[in-house]
Coordinates of N, CA and C in Angstrom, one line a residue:
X15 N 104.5 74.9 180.0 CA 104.4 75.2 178.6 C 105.5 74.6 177.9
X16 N 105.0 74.3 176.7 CA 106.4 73.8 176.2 C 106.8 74.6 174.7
X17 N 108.1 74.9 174.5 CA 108.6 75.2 173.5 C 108.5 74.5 172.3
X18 N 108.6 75.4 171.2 CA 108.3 74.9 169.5 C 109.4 76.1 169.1
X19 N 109.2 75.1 167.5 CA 110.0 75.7 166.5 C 108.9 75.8 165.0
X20 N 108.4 76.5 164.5 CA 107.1 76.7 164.1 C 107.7 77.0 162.7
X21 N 107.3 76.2 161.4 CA 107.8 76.8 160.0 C 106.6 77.2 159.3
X22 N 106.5 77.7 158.4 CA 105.3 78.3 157.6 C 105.6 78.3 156.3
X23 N 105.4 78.2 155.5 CA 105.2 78.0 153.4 C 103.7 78.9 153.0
X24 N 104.1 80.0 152.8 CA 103.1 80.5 152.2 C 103.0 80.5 150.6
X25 N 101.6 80.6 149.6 CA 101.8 81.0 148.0 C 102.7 82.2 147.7
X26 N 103.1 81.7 146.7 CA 104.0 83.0 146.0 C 103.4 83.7 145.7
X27 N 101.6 83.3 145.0 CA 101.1 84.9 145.0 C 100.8 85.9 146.0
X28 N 101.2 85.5 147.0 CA 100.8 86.4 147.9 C 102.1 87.2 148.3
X29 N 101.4 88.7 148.6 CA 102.8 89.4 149.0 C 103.9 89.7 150.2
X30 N 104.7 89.6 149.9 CA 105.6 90.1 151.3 C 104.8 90.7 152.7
X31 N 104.2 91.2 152.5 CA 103.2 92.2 153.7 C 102.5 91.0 154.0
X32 N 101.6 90.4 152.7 CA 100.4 89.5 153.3 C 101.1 88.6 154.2
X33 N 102.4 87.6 153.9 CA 103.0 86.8 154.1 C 103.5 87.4 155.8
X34 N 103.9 88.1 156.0 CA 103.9 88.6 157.9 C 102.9 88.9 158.3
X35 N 101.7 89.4 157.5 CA 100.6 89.8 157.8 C 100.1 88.2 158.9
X36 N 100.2 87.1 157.9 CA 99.8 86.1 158.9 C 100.9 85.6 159.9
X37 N 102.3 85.5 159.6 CA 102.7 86.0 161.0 C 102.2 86.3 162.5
X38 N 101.5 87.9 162.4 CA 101.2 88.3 163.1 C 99.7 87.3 163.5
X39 N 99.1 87.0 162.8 CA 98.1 85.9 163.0 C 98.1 84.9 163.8
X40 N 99.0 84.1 163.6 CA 99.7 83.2 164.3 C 100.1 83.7 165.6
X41 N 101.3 85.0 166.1 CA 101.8 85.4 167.0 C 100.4 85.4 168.1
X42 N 99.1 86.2 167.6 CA 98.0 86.6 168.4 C 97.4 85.4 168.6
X43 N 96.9 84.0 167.8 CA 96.3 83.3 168.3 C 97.6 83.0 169.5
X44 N 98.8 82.4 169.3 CA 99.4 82.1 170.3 C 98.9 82.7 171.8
X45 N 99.0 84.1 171.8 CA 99.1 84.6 172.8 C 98.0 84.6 173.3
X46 N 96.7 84.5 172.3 CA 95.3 84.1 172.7 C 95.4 82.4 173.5
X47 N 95.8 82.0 173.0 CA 96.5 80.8 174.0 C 97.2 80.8 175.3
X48 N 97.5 81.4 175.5 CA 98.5 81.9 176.7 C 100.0 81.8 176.2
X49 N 100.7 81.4 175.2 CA 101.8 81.3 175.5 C 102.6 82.9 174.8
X50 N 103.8 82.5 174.2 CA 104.3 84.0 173.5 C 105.1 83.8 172.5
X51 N 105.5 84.2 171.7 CA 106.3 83.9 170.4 C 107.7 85.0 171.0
X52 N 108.8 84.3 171.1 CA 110.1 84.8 171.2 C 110.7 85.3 170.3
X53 N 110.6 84.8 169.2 CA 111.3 85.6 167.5 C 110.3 84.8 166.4
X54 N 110.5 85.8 165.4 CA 109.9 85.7 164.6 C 110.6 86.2 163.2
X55 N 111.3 85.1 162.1 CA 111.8 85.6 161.3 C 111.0 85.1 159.7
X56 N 111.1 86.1 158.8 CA 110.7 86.0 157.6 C 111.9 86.1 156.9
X57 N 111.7 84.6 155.9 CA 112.8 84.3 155.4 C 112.6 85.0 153.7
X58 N 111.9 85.1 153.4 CA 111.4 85.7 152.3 C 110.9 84.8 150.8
X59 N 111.1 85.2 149.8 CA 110.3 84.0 149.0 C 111.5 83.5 148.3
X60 N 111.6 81.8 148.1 CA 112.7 81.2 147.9 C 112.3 79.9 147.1
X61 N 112.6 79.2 146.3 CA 112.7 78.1 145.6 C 112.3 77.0 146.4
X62 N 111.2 76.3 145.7 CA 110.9 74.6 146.2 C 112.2 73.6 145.5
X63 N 112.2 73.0 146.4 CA 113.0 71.4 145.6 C 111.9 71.2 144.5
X64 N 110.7 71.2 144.5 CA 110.0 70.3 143.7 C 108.7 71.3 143.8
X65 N 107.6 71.4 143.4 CA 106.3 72.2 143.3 C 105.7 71.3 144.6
X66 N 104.6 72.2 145.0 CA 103.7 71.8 146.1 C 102.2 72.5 146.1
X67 N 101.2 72.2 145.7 CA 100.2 72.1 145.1 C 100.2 73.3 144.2
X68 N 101.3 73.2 142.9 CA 101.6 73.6 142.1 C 102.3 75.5 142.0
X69 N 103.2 75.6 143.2 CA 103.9 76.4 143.5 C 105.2 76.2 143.3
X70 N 105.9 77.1 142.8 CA 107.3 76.4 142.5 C 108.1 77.6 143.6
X71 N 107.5 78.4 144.2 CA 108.5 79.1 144.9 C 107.4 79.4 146.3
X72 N 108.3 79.9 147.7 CA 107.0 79.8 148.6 C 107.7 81.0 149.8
X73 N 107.0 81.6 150.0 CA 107.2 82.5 151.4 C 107.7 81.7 152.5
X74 N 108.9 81.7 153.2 CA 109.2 80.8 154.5 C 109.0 82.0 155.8
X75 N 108.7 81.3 156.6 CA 108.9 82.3 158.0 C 108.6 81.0 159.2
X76 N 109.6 81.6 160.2 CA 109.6 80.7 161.4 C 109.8 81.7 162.6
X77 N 109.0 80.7 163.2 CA 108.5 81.0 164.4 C 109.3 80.1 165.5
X78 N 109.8 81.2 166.8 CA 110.3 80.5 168.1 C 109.1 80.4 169.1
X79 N 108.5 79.7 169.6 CA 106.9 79.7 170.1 C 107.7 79.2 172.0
X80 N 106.8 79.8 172.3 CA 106.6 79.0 174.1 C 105.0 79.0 174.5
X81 N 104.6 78.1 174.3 CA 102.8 77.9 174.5 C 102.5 76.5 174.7
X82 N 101.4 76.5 175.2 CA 100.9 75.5 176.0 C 100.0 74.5 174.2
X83 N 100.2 72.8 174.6 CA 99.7 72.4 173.1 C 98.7 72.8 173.0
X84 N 97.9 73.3 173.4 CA 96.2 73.2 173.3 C 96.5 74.9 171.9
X85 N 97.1 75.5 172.3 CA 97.3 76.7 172.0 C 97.9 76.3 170.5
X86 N 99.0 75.4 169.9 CA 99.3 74.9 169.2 C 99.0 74.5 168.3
X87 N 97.4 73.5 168.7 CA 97.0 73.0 168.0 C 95.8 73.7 167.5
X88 N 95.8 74.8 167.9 CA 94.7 75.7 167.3 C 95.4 76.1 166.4
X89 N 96.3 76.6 166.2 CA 97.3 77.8 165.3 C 97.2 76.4 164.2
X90 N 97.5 75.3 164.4 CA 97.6 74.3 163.3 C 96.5 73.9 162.5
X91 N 95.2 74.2 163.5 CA 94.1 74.0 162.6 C 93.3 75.4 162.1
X92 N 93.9 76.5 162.6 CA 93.9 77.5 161.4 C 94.5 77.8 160.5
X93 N 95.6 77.0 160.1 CA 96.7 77.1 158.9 C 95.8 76.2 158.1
X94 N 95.3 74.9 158.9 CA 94.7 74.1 157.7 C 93.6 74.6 157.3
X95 N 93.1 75.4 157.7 CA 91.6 76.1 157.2 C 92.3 77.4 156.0
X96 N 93.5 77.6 155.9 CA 93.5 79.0 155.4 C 94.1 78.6 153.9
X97 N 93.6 79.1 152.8 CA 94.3 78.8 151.9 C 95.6 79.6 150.8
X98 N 96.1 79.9 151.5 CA 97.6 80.6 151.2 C 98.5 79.7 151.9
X99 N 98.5 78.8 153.2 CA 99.4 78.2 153.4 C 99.4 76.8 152.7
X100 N 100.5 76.9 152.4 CA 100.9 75.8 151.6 C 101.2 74.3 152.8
X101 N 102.4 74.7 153.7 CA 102.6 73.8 154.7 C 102.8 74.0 155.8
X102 N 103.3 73.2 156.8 CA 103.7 74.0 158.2 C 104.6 72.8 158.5
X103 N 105.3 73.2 159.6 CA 105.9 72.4 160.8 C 106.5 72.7 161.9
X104 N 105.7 72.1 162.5 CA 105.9 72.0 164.3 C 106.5 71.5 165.2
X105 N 107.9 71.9 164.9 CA 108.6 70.9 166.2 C 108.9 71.4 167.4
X106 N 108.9 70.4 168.3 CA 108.8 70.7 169.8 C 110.3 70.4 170.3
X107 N 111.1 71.5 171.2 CA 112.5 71.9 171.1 C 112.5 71.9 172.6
X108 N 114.1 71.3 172.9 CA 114.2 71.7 174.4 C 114.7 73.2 174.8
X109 N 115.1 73.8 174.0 CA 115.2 75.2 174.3 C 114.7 75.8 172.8
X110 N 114.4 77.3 173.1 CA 114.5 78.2 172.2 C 115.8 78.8 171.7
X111 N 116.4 78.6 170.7 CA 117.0 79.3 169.4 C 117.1 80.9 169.2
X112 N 117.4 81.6 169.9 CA 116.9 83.2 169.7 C 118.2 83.5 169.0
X113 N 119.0 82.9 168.5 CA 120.2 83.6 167.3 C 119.6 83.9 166.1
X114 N 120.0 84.2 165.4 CA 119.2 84.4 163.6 C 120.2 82.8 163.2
X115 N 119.0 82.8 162.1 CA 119.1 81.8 161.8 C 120.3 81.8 160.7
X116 N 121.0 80.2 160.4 CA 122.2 80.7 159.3 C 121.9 81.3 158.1
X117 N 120.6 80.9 157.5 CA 120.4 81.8 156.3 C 120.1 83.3 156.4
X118 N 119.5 84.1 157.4 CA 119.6 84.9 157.7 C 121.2 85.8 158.4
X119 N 121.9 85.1 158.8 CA 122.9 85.5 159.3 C 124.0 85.3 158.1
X120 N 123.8 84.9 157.4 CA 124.5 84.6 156.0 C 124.5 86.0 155.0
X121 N 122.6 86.6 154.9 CA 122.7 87.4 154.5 C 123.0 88.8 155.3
X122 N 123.0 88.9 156.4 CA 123.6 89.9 157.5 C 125.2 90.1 157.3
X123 N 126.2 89.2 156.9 CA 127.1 89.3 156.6 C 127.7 89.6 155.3
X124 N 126.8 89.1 154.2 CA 126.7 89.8 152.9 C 126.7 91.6 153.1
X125 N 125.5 91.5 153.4 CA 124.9 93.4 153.7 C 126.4 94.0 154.4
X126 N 126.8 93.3 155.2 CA 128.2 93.8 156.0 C 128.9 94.3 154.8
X127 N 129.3 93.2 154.0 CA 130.6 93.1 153.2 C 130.2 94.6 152.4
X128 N 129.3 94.5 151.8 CA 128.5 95.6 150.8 C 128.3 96.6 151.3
X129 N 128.5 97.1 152.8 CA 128.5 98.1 153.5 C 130.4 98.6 153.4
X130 N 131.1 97.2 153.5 CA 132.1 97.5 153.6 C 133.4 98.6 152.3
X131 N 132.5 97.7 151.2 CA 133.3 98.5 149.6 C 132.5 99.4 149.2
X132 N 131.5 99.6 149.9 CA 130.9 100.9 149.3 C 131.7 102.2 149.9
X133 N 132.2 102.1 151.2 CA 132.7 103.6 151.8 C 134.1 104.1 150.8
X134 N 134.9 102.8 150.4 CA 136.0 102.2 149.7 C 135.8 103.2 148.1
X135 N 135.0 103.0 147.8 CA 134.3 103.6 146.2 C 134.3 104.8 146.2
X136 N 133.5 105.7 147.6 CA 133.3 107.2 147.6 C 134.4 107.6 147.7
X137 N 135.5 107.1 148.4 CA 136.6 107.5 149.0 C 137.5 107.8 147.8
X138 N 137.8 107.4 146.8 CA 138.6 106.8 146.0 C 137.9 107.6 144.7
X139 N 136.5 108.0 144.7 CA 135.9 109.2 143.7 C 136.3 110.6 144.4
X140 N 136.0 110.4 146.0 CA 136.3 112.0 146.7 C 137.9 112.2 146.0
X141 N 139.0 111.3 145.9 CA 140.2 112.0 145.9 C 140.5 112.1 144.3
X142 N 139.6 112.0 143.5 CA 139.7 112.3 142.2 C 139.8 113.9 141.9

């Protein structure tokens, strides 16, 4: 089997739910394929450089895949059949990536910091 790196662009009209909802779509054809999806991150809805069949903003989510191409290439021709996905891409990796990704780990470190001055605040009203 060989490893992928799987991206997805969904419409902005569609919701956060709908937007993993196909996710999980994707995860089960896979597995109906034989292979398995190792992580799966939703990047959430973010800015185009430029509009894309007149979307200016788009749902991201990526996929770490281990599946056979046959399996692949189905997942690819149900994205092209479905009309909420805007784009895709499929690249084929010599290993899997299972860290979070830097945008994601970017905002993991945010949430830290904001975890951090918040205890700072109560502390500082408690001794009032």
């Amino acid at each position: 089997m060989a490893l992928y790196e799987h991206t997805v662009m969904t419409r902005q009209d569609i919701s956060a739910q709908q937007a993993e909802a196909l996710n999980d779509t994707i995860k089960d054809l896979i597995v109906a394929g034989g292979g398995s999806v190792a992580k799966i991150e939703y990047w959430g809805l973010r800015n185009l450089t430029y509009r894309v069949k007149k979307n200016r903003k788009a749902h991201y989510s990526l996929l770490a895949v281990d599946a056979p191409p046959a399996a692949m290439a189905e997942v690819e021709r149900q994205l092209s059949i479905n009309e909420d996905v805007l784009r895709w891409l499929t690249v084929r990796v010599e290993e899997l990536d299972l860290e979070l990704s830097p945008l994601l780990a970017r905002r993991e470190r945010e949430r830290e910091r904001e975890r951090e001055r918040t205890p700072r605040d109560d502390a500082s009203s408690d001794a009032e």
